[in-house]
N, CA, C and O of each residue as an XYZ file, in Angstrom:
744
protein
N     114.315     74.368     70.823
C     114.887     73.596     71.850
C     113.717     73.239     72.882
O     113.862     72.223     73.563
N     112.854     73.822     72.996
C     111.828     73.756     73.834
C     110.930     72.536     73.566
O     110.800     71.647     74.407
N     110.301     72.517     72.346
C     109.511     71.321     72.078
C     110.145     70.189     71.842
O     109.686     69.175     72.368
N     111.246     70.098     71.071
C     111.934     68.951     70.993
C     112.598     68.380     72.299
O     112.702     67.154     72.354
N     113.010     69.048     73.245
C     113.535     68.642     74.601
C     112.384     67.982     75.490
O     112.608     67.070     76.286
N     111.144     68.538     75.268
C     110.139     68.107     76.115
C     109.745     66.655     75.521
O     109.585     65.657     76.224
N     109.617     66.698     74.143
C     109.286     65.419     73.490
C     110.351     64.314     73.872
O     110.007     63.205     74.283
N     111.522     64.654     73.725
C     112.682     63.618     74.092
C     112.606     63.220     75.445
O     112.772     62.039     75.750
N     112.339     64.211     76.399
C     112.318     63.578     77.784
C     110.961     62.923     78.136
O     110.844     62.168     79.100
N     109.962     63.242     77.326
C     108.783     62.418     77.648
C     108.844     61.008     77.150
O     108.388     60.111     77.860
N     109.456     60.704     75.799
C     109.839     59.640     75.301
C     110.744     58.748     76.237
O     110.589     57.536     76.388
N     111.608     59.441     76.781
C     112.565     58.689     77.580
C     111.937     58.317     78.960
O     112.218     57.348     79.666
N     111.020     59.309     79.184
C     110.306     58.904     80.593
C     109.273     57.755     80.599
O     109.078     56.984     81.539
N     108.630     57.761     79.383
C     107.752     56.434     79.012
C     108.559     55.321     78.859
O     108.161     54.265     79.350
N     109.669     55.354     78.242
C     110.629     54.030     77.989
C     110.942     53.665     79.476
O     110.915     52.503     79.881
N     111.215     54.650     80.191
C     111.459     54.222     81.828
C     110.504     53.598     82.426
O     110.706     52.570     83.073
N     109.351     54.141     82.283
C     108.169     53.356     82.977
C     107.841     52.104     82.275
O     107.283     51.239     82.951
N     108.093     51.851     81.011
C     107.734     50.620     80.456
C     108.892     49.626     81.011
O     108.587     48.462     81.267
N     110.126     50.054     81.184
C     111.273     49.167     81.567
C     111.167     48.838     83.098
O     111.537     47.757     83.556
N     110.623     49.869     83.869
C     110.305     49.552     85.044
C     109.358     48.501     85.274
O     109.548     47.543     86.023
N     108.205     48.754     84.513
C     107.020     47.798     84.691
C     107.359     46.302     84.333
O     106.893     45.294     84.864
N     108.266     46.386     83.324
C     108.901     44.940     82.732
C     109.568     44.441     83.974
O     109.156     43.423     84.531
N     110.542     45.098     84.406
C     111.374     44.596     85.427
C     110.606     44.091     86.861
O     111.073     43.137     87.483
N     109.324     44.847     87.361
C     108.532     44.689     88.467
C     107.956     43.516     88.113
O     108.082     42.553     88.869
N     107.212     43.396     86.876
C     106.582     42.102     86.309
C     107.429     40.757     86.463
O     106.968     39.692     86.873
N     108.546     40.951     86.125
C     109.636     39.791     86.143
C     109.991     39.402     87.555
O     110.223     38.238     87.884
N     110.024     40.514     88.436
C     110.338     40.119     89.777
C     109.237     39.708     90.355
O     109.496     39.034     91.352
N     108.013     39.841     90.130
C     106.820     39.350     90.795
C     106.704     37.825     90.245
O     106.495     36.930     91.064
N     106.817     37.570     89.075
C     106.839     36.121     88.563
C     107.774     35.356     89.213
O     107.514     34.235     89.652
N     109.064     35.995     89.322
C     110.023     34.987     89.841
C     109.783     34.833     91.247
O     110.087     33.732     91.708
N     109.209     35.864     92.196
C     108.938     35.588     93.586
C     107.767     34.430     93.776
O     107.737     33.589     94.673
N     106.814     34.603     92.705
C     105.639     33.573     92.867
C     106.281     32.354     92.547
O     105.996     31.417     93.294
N     107.135     32.109     91.557
C     107.792     30.811     91.227
C     108.393     30.223     92.420
O     108.182     29.060     92.766
N     109.132     31.027     93.031
C     110.200     30.939     94.347
C     109.063     30.431     95.456
O     109.295     29.431     96.134
N     108.110     31.005     95.567
C     107.089     30.649     96.652
C     106.568     29.368     96.375
O     106.528     28.529     97.275
N     106.115     29.084     95.098
C     105.533     27.956     94.878
C     106.449     26.608     95.138
O     106.014     25.576     95.647
N     107.800     26.820     94.689
C     108.843     25.876     94.762
C     108.911     25.701     96.219
O     108.931     24.549     96.653
N     108.947     26.660     97.002
C     109.234     26.430     98.454
C     108.118     25.627     99.102
O     108.369     24.749     99.927
N     106.679     25.986     98.658
C     105.727     25.320     99.266
C     105.728     23.803     98.989
O     105.524     22.952     99.855
N     105.973     23.560     97.716
C     106.206     22.238     97.206
C     107.262     21.324     97.905
O     107.110     20.142     98.215
N     108.282     22.050     98.078
C     109.529     21.273     99.052
C     108.997     20.932    100.243
O     109.076     19.776    100.657
N     108.324     22.024    101.006
C     107.786     21.871    102.455
C     106.733     20.858    102.596
O     106.659     20.172    103.616
N     105.857     20.726    101.546
C     104.748     19.602    101.455
C     105.309     18.254    101.283
O     104.721     17.233    101.641
N     106.494     18.284    100.710
C     107.098     16.994    100.214
C     107.915     16.510    101.426
O     108.426     15.396    101.310
N     108.107     17.171    102.543
C     108.905     16.606    103.547
C     107.997     15.567    104.350
O     106.855     15.936    104.626
N     108.409     14.322    104.739
C     107.805     13.398    105.170
C     108.124     13.386    106.697
O     109.033     12.652    107.083
N     107.421     14.167    107.609
C     107.449     14.290    109.050
C     107.085     12.952    109.792
O     106.372     12.071    109.312
N     107.672     12.927    111.020
C     107.577     11.666    111.857
C     106.071     11.949    112.471
O     105.501     13.032    112.605
N     105.681     10.820    112.752
C     104.199     10.875    113.512
C     104.405      9.812    114.555
O     104.700      8.648    114.286
N     104.230     10.290    115.750
C     104.110      9.237    116.821
C     102.982      9.502    117.709
O     102.552     10.632    117.940
N     102.487      8.344    118.231
C     101.218      8.345    119.087
C     101.470      7.899    120.516
O     102.413      7.128    120.690
N     100.847      8.233    121.420
C     100.821      7.812    122.737
C      99.857      6.286    122.696
O      98.802      6.154    122.076
N     100.463      5.349    123.428
C      99.633      4.218    123.514
C      99.419      3.672    124.911
O      98.439      2.993    125.216
N     100.414      4.013    125.756
C     100.009      3.441    127.163
C     101.209      4.018    128.107
O     102.239      4.506    127.644
N     100.958      3.905    129.325
C     101.583      4.567    130.346
C     101.728      3.647    131.679
O     100.743      3.023    132.077
N     102.673      3.590    132.198
C     102.905      3.083    133.673
C     104.151      3.707    134.304
O     105.181      3.980    133.687
N     103.931      3.901    135.624
C     105.042      4.142    136.364
C     105.268      3.732    137.828
O     104.290      3.450    138.519
N     106.489      3.688    138.323
C     106.849      3.018    139.290
C     107.662      3.927    140.292
O     108.508      4.711    139.862
N     107.389      3.805    141.630
C     108.093      4.391    142.545
C     109.092      3.327    143.287
O     108.742      2.350    143.949
N     110.324      3.731    143.029
C     111.274      2.622    143.800
C     111.819      3.425    144.801
O     111.582      4.615    145.011
N     112.763      2.485    145.555
C     113.164      3.225    146.704
C     114.281      4.438    146.720
O     114.424      5.237    147.645
N     115.119      4.400    145.373
C     115.920      5.650    145.155
C     115.405      6.393    144.156
O     115.941      7.500    144.113
N     114.502      6.207    143.262
C     114.138      6.952    141.885
C     112.830      6.523    141.671
O     112.244      5.639    142.296
N     112.290      7.389    140.497
C     111.024      7.058    140.122
C     111.195      6.637    138.461
O     112.098      7.122    137.780
N     110.438      5.903    138.049
C     110.543      5.417    136.685
C     109.105      5.540    135.999
O     108.046      5.267    136.564
N     109.237      5.970    134.761
C     107.938      6.200    133.970
C     108.231      5.232    132.657
O     109.318      5.229    132.079
N     107.325      4.574    132.346
C     107.232      3.711    131.050
C     106.197      4.158    130.135
O     105.022      4.186    130.501
N     106.553      4.507    128.975
C     105.640      4.950    127.998
C     105.803      4.352    126.703
O     106.890      4.264    126.133
N     104.657      3.922    126.223
C     104.575      3.141    124.999
C     104.276      4.266    123.724
O     103.424      5.141    123.882
N     104.846      4.185    122.802
C     104.602      5.332    121.667
C     104.578      4.426    120.355
O     105.441      3.578    120.125
N     103.695      4.647    119.673
C     103.652      4.067    118.267
C     103.890      4.886    117.343
O     103.286      5.954    117.245
N     104.959      4.433    116.401
C     105.363      5.276    115.098
C     104.284      5.051    114.061
O     104.132      4.007    113.427
N     103.472      6.268    113.950
C     102.348      6.047    113.024
C     102.694      6.541    111.756
O     101.825      6.411    110.893
N     103.921      7.163    111.379
C     104.365      7.919    110.221
C     104.854      6.866    109.233
O     104.872      5.659    109.478
N     105.235      7.414    108.132
C     106.045      6.525    107.037
C     107.533      6.359    107.284
O     108.127      5.483    106.654
N     108.199      7.142    108.167
C     109.598      7.134    108.394
C     109.941      6.024    109.434
O     109.264      5.743    110.423
N     111.039      5.475    109.065
C     111.753      4.722    110.246
C     112.554      5.760    111.081
O     113.193      6.670    110.553
N     112.479      5.576    112.318
C     113.009      6.694    113.245
C     114.353      5.949    114.006
O     114.275      4.839    114.533
N     115.470      6.690    113.964
C     116.442      5.988    114.355
C     117.561      6.803    115.292
O     118.435      6.346    116.029
N     117.170      8.306    114.953
C     118.174      9.105    115.799
C     117.831      9.286    117.129
O     117.336     10.362    117.463
N     118.014      8.408    117.941
C     117.496      8.499    119.488
C     118.359      9.559    120.162
O     117.836     10.184    121.085
N     119.590      9.836    119.826
C     120.413     10.842    120.556
C     119.716     12.232    120.441
O     119.702     13.036    121.372
N     119.161     12.444    119.276
C     118.482     13.680    119.223
C     116.959     13.832    119.460
O     116.303     14.858    119.280
N     116.501     12.602    119.906
C     114.991     12.736    120.343
C     114.969     13.426    121.838
O     115.748     13.082    122.727
N     114.031     14.384    121.982
C     114.068     15.121    123.073
C     112.973     14.680    124.020
O     111.796     14.735    123.664
N     113.363     14.204    125.328
C     112.368     13.854    126.431
C     112.442     14.972    127.354
O     113.537     15.445    127.661
N     111.390     15.411    127.802
C     111.238     16.436    128.600
C     110.078     16.243    129.687
O     108.893     16.152    129.368
N     110.555     16.188    131.033
C     109.633     15.731    131.904
C     109.438     17.059    132.974
O     110.368     17.725    133.428
N     108.248     17.227    133.203
C     108.046     18.479    134.198
C     107.115     17.982    135.340
O     106.102     17.336    135.073
N     107.418     18.245    136.431
C     106.642     17.818    137.594
C     106.613     18.765    138.852
O     107.570     19.353    139.355
N     105.494     18.773    139.184
C     105.289     19.853    140.345
C     104.605     19.029    141.644
O     103.485     18.540    141.497
N     105.264     18.904    142.816
C     104.990     18.135    143.708
C     103.877     18.807    144.623
O     103.658     20.005    144.447
N     103.204     18.155    145.529
C     102.325     18.776    146.098
C     102.721     20.089    147.036
O     102.002     21.050    147.313
N     103.966     19.850    147.400
C     104.654     21.111    148.234
C     104.828     22.386    147.290
O     105.203     23.454    147.775
N     104.597     22.273    146.172
C     104.750     23.339    145.178
C     106.079     23.395    144.530
O     106.309     24.392    143.847
N     107.104     22.369    144.648
C     108.489     22.298    144.119
C     108.163     22.028    142.667
O     107.435     21.084    142.361
N     108.656     22.790    141.823
C     108.696     22.671    140.350
C     110.030     22.084    139.889
O     111.108     22.472    140.340
N     109.889     21.055    138.897
C     111.100     20.496    138.521
C     110.824     20.177    137.023
O     109.817     19.621    136.587
N     111.982     20.664    136.253
C     111.810     20.238    134.747
C     113.311     19.244    134.540
O     114.423     19.570    134.954
N     113.029     18.203    133.924
C     114.146     17.577    133.620
C     114.265     17.243    132.118
O     113.312     16.738    131.524
N     115.319     17.498    131.562
C     115.508     17.168    130.160
C     116.434     15.815    130.196
O     117.576     15.784    130.654
N     115.734     14.705    129.628
C     116.282     13.335    130.049
C     117.226     13.130    128.696
O     116.796     13.424    127.580
N     118.372     12.669    128.883
C     119.600     12.356    127.860
C     119.191     10.756    127.569
O     118.703     10.001    128.410
N     119.467     10.458    126.346
C     119.410      9.083    125.868
C     120.606      8.334    126.507
O     121.768      8.739    126.546
N     120.102      7.134    127.017
C     121.203      6.310    127.779
C     121.274      5.074    127.238
O     122.002      4.279    127.833
N     120.518      4.569    125.930
C     120.596      3.135    125.324
C     119.681      2.308    125.817
O     118.592      2.739    126.197
N     120.036      0.886    125.879
C     119.032     -0.031    126.065
C     118.768     -0.130    127.619
O     119.578      0.339    128.419
N     117.612     -0.755    128.014
C     117.211     -0.785    129.526
C     117.122     -2.212    129.677
O     116.578     -2.847    128.773
N     117.617     -2.864    130.773
C     117.285     -4.309    131.121
C     116.960     -4.054    132.516
O     117.382     -3.070    133.124
N     116.158     -5.006    133.050
C     115.912     -5.078    134.332
C     117.123     -5.263    135.433
O     117.004     -5.102    136.647
N     118.147     -5.584    134.822
C     119.502     -5.792    135.777
C     119.887     -4.233    135.881
O     120.679     -3.914    136.768
N     119.413     -3.321    135.092
C     119.843     -1.984    135.191
C     119.070     -1.226    136.439
O     119.373     -0.072    136.741
N     118.065     -1.952    137.127
C     117.231     -1.456    138.143
C     117.841     -0.991    139.360
O     117.360     -0.109    140.072
N     119.001     -1.656    139.597
C     119.765     -1.192    140.825
C     121.006     -0.204    140.165
O     121.828     -0.553    139.319
N     120.908      0.844    140.677
C     121.987      1.735    140.460
C     121.848      2.299    139.186
O     122.910      2.573    138.627
N     120.595      2.595    138.457
C     120.486      2.966    137.108
C     120.571      4.523    137.268
O     120.166      5.180    138.226
N     121.195      4.983    136.105
C     121.542      6.466    135.872
C     120.204      7.216    135.424
O     119.500      6.615    134.613
N     119.877      8.194    135.774
C     119.002      8.987    135.179
C     119.069      9.303    133.737
O     120.168      9.475    133.210
N     117.975      9.392    133.062
C     117.820      9.615    131.681
C     116.662      8.898    130.955
O     115.660      8.609    131.609
N     116.739      8.596    129.649
C     115.622      7.770    129.082
C     116.246      6.721    128.228
O     117.165      6.956    127.444
N     115.691      5.530    128.420
C     116.101      4.283    127.777
C     115.063      3.746    126.817
O     113.897      4.137    126.767
N     115.670      2.701    125.974
C     114.539      1.909    125.142
C     114.558      0.649    125.803
O     115.640      0.148    126.109
N     113.368      0.021    126.083
C     113.380     -1.217    126.539
C     113.214     -2.283    125.518
O     114.012     -3.214    125.403
N     111.978     -2.098    124.652
C     111.778     -2.784    123.492
C     111.119     -2.345    122.454
O     110.686     -1.206    122.629
N     110.852     -2.859    121.334
C     110.093     -2.564    120.296
C     109.033     -3.624    120.166
O     109.365     -4.797    120.337
N     107.740     -3.306    119.868
C     106.824     -4.348    119.669
C     106.360     -4.163    118.200
O     106.185     -2.998    117.843
N     106.147     -5.103    117.346
C     105.559     -4.888    115.996
C     104.188     -5.058    116.131
O     103.653     -5.182    117.232
N     103.512     -5.073    114.942
C     102.089     -4.913    114.920
C     101.161     -5.941    115.530
O      99.986     -5.698    115.803
N     101.782     -7.153    115.735
C     100.957     -8.090    116.464
C     101.352     -8.191    118.008
O     100.804     -9.012    118.743
N     102.452     -7.202    118.511
C     102.715     -7.217    119.846
C     103.886     -8.085    120.164
O     103.976     -8.450    121.337
N     104.882     -8.514    119.239
C     105.874     -9.400    119.341
C     107.021     -8.376    119.840
O     107.357     -7.392    119.180
N     107.565     -8.720    121.053
C     108.800     -7.671    121.446
C     110.006     -8.152    120.791
O     110.196     -9.317    120.442
N     110.865     -7.106    120.638
C     112.204     -7.192    120.324
C     112.928     -6.376    121.208
O     112.823     -5.150    121.190
N     113.694     -7.023    122.019
C     114.403     -6.083    123.285
C     115.575     -5.206    122.572
O     116.284     -5.734    121.715
N     115.728     -4.054    122.897
C     116.680     -3.113    122.424
C     118.057     -3.475    123.319
O     117.991     -3.615    124.540
N     119.040     -3.581    122.730
C     120.338     -3.847    123.296
C     121.378     -2.968    122.694
O     121.401     -2.790    121.476
N     122.240     -2.410    123.493
C     123.163     -1.362    122.989
C     124.175     -1.969    121.884
O     124.649     -1.291    120.973
N     124.421     -3.240    122.075
C     125.405     -3.878    121.178
C     124.532     -4.220    119.814
O     125.222     -4.373    118.807
N     123.219     -4.348    119.668
C     122.404     -4.540    118.673
C     121.307     -3.657    118.639
O     120.189     -4.100    118.900
N     121.484     -2.350    118.326
C     120.251     -1.333    118.421
C     119.237     -1.587    117.321
O     119.645     -1.885    116.199
N     118.077     -1.497    117.550
C     117.048     -1.529    116.281
C     116.582     -0.123    115.898
O     116.927      0.902    116.486
N     115.856     -0.183    114.969
C     115.157      0.941    114.153
C     113.599      1.072    114.785
O     112.874      0.089    114.941
N     113.290      2.157    115.051
C     111.849      2.137    115.275
C     110.977      2.302    113.982
O     110.697      3.425    113.562
N     110.626      1.346    113.464
C     109.892      1.235    112.109
C     108.245      1.700    112.328
O     107.622      1.805    113.385
N     107.815      1.923    110.999
C     106.344      2.310    111.105
C     105.858      1.329    111.543
O     106.367      0.212    111.454
N     104.539      1.654    112.216
C     103.519      0.626    112.801
C     104.172     -0.279    113.876
O     103.657     -1.337    114.236
N     105.270      0.177    114.337
C     105.606     -0.514    115.607
C     105.642      0.254    116.731
O     105.642      1.467    116.524
N     105.680     -0.204    118.146
C     105.757      0.577    119.086
C     106.823      0.441    120.000
O     107.326     -0.668    120.181
N     107.287      1.603    120.691
C     108.778      1.627    121.377
C     108.201      1.855    122.921
O     107.461      2.769    123.284
N     108.704      0.852    123.671
C     108.449      1.032    125.106
C     109.600      1.824    125.668
O     110.739      1.358    125.627
N     109.378      2.849    126.121
C     110.440      3.899    126.595
C     110.409      3.845    128.090
O     109.337      3.659    128.665
N     111.606      4.009    128.796
C     111.664      3.961    130.128
C     112.458      5.273    130.587
O     113.595      5.447    130.148
N     111.930      6.118    131.386
C     112.387      7.501    131.785
C     112.577      7.200    133.302
O     111.655      7.010    134.096
N     113.876      7.186    133.582
C     114.344      7.317    134.977
C     114.614      8.804    135.446
O     115.393      9.555    134.857
N     113.968      9.108    136.443
C     113.894     10.588    136.882
C     115.073     10.635    138.018
O     115.304      9.703    138.788
N     115.707     11.754    137.994
C     116.649     12.046    139.000
C     116.335     12.125    140.368
O     117.280     12.070    141.155
N     115.045     12.260    140.862
C     114.527     12.412    142.039
C     113.256     11.587    142.288
O     112.593     11.185    141.332
N     112.902     11.324    143.578
C     111.709     10.564    143.852
C     110.446     11.600    143.419
O     110.601     12.796    143.171
N     109.374     10.991    143.390
C     108.039     11.717    143.200
C     106.947     11.573    144.238
O     106.501     10.453    144.490
N     106.553     12.518    144.773
C     105.578     12.234    145.865
C     104.099     12.090    145.009
O     103.790     12.525    143.900
N     103.360     11.328    145.958
C     102.035     11.039    145.546
C     101.229     12.577    145.102
O     101.529     13.690    145.536
N     100.409     12.328    144.362
C      99.640     13.659    144.169
C     100.289     14.573    143.047
O      99.583     15.402    142.472
N     101.581     14.430    142.746
C     102.606     15.280    141.880
C     101.678     15.236    140.473
O     101.003     14.265    140.132
N     101.765     16.186    139.918
C     101.267     16.318    138.508
C     102.529     16.297    137.654
O     103.465     17.069    137.862
N     102.521     15.480    136.788
C     103.473     15.145    135.702
C     103.121     15.231    134.337
O     102.063     14.735    133.950
N     103.996     15.883    133.463
C     103.803     15.963    132.134
C     105.179     15.473    131.437
O     106.275     15.729    131.935
N     105.040     14.854    130.417
C     106.103     14.257    129.606
C     105.953     14.802    128.164
O     104.786     14.849    127.774
N     106.792     15.173    127.397
C     106.920     15.824    126.107
C     107.870     14.743    125.258
O     108.961     14.609    125.812
N     107.757     14.143    124.353
C     108.671     13.616    123.466
C     108.451     14.018    122.165
O     107.346     14.021    121.623
N     109.755     14.444    121.530
C     109.715     14.979    120.084
C     111.141     14.292    119.489
O     112.213     14.184    120.085
N     110.831     13.899    118.232
C     111.789     13.354    117.259
C     112.400     14.413    116.417
O     111.802     15.483    116.299
N     113.481     14.223    115.850
C     114.255     15.228    115.184
C     113.310     15.625    113.930
O     113.343     16.803    113.576
N     112.517     14.772    113.272
C     111.880     15.276    112.193
C     110.337     15.591    112.418
O     109.482     15.315    111.576
N     110.085     16.161    113.568
C     108.781     16.663    113.797
C     107.826     15.790    114.497
O     106.728     16.295    114.730
N     108.015     14.658    114.854
C     107.039     13.907    115.631
C     107.113     14.402    117.055
O     108.151     14.703    117.644
N     105.843     14.451    117.555
C     105.809     15.104    119.045
C     104.582     14.297    119.630
O     103.664     13.824    118.959
N     104.710     14.236    120.802
C     103.614     13.452    121.722
C     103.544     14.146    123.204
O     104.564     14.582    123.738
N     102.623     14.194    123.645
C     102.403     14.797    125.278
C     101.407     13.941    126.044
O     100.316     13.570    125.613
N     101.956     13.663    127.303
C     101.122     12.974    128.223
C     101.033     13.660    129.460
O     102.042     14.298    129.761
N     100.151     13.687    130.196
C      99.963     14.254    131.686
C      99.330     13.414    132.545
O      98.443     12.682    132.106
N      99.653     13.389    133.779
C      98.986     12.472    134.571
C      99.444     12.890    136.160
O     100.462     13.525    136.435
N      98.507     12.412    137.073
C      98.965     12.795    138.450
C      99.493     11.293    139.004
O      98.922     10.239    138.721
N     100.556     11.388    139.753
C     101.305     10.434    140.131
C     100.479      9.943    141.529
O     100.186     10.788    142.375
N     100.147      8.604    141.695
C      99.469      8.185    142.732
C     100.131      6.802    143.016
O     100.485      6.005    142.148
N     100.248      6.636    144.393
C     101.070      5.437    144.827
C     100.335      4.067    144.321
O      99.125      3.849    144.246
N     101.394      3.238    144.008
C     100.538      1.917    143.132
C     100.938      0.837    144.051
O     100.566     -0.318    143.846
């Protein structure tokens, strides 16, 4: 019973080692394939790409307005304006710190200048040669590749001269842009 038991248990032990090695090899190969597939799917995503092109800001009697021109440099048409984040941060000379997450309000017309609600608006889109197409709520446009959007941000409070202002714009598919400036009387 001694030698045959030892030989049988040795054979079973070696078979278990071979089976464990086979299972471990298959698991590693499966994980490698899964990682490669994930990498390919992430690389295949076409993310938005936006770029800052111009800035203008105005101090009006009851509110402050920032106009930013952003160009769609990516391959995607951008249209989900309700989920585009616009965040404005400003610190005035007295040290008061303000962060404003501006909601999308639709089309902006000069007629809105009186009694306008704080938020961010689209004034117009400009094609590659600079031809404007005004954005209207009844007939909204898409932000096509190689076109520039003129965004109007109406702040909920006035801004003092010398205030440091930063604006972050982020689209739902990863487009992001940042601009920083010091507010000076115009």
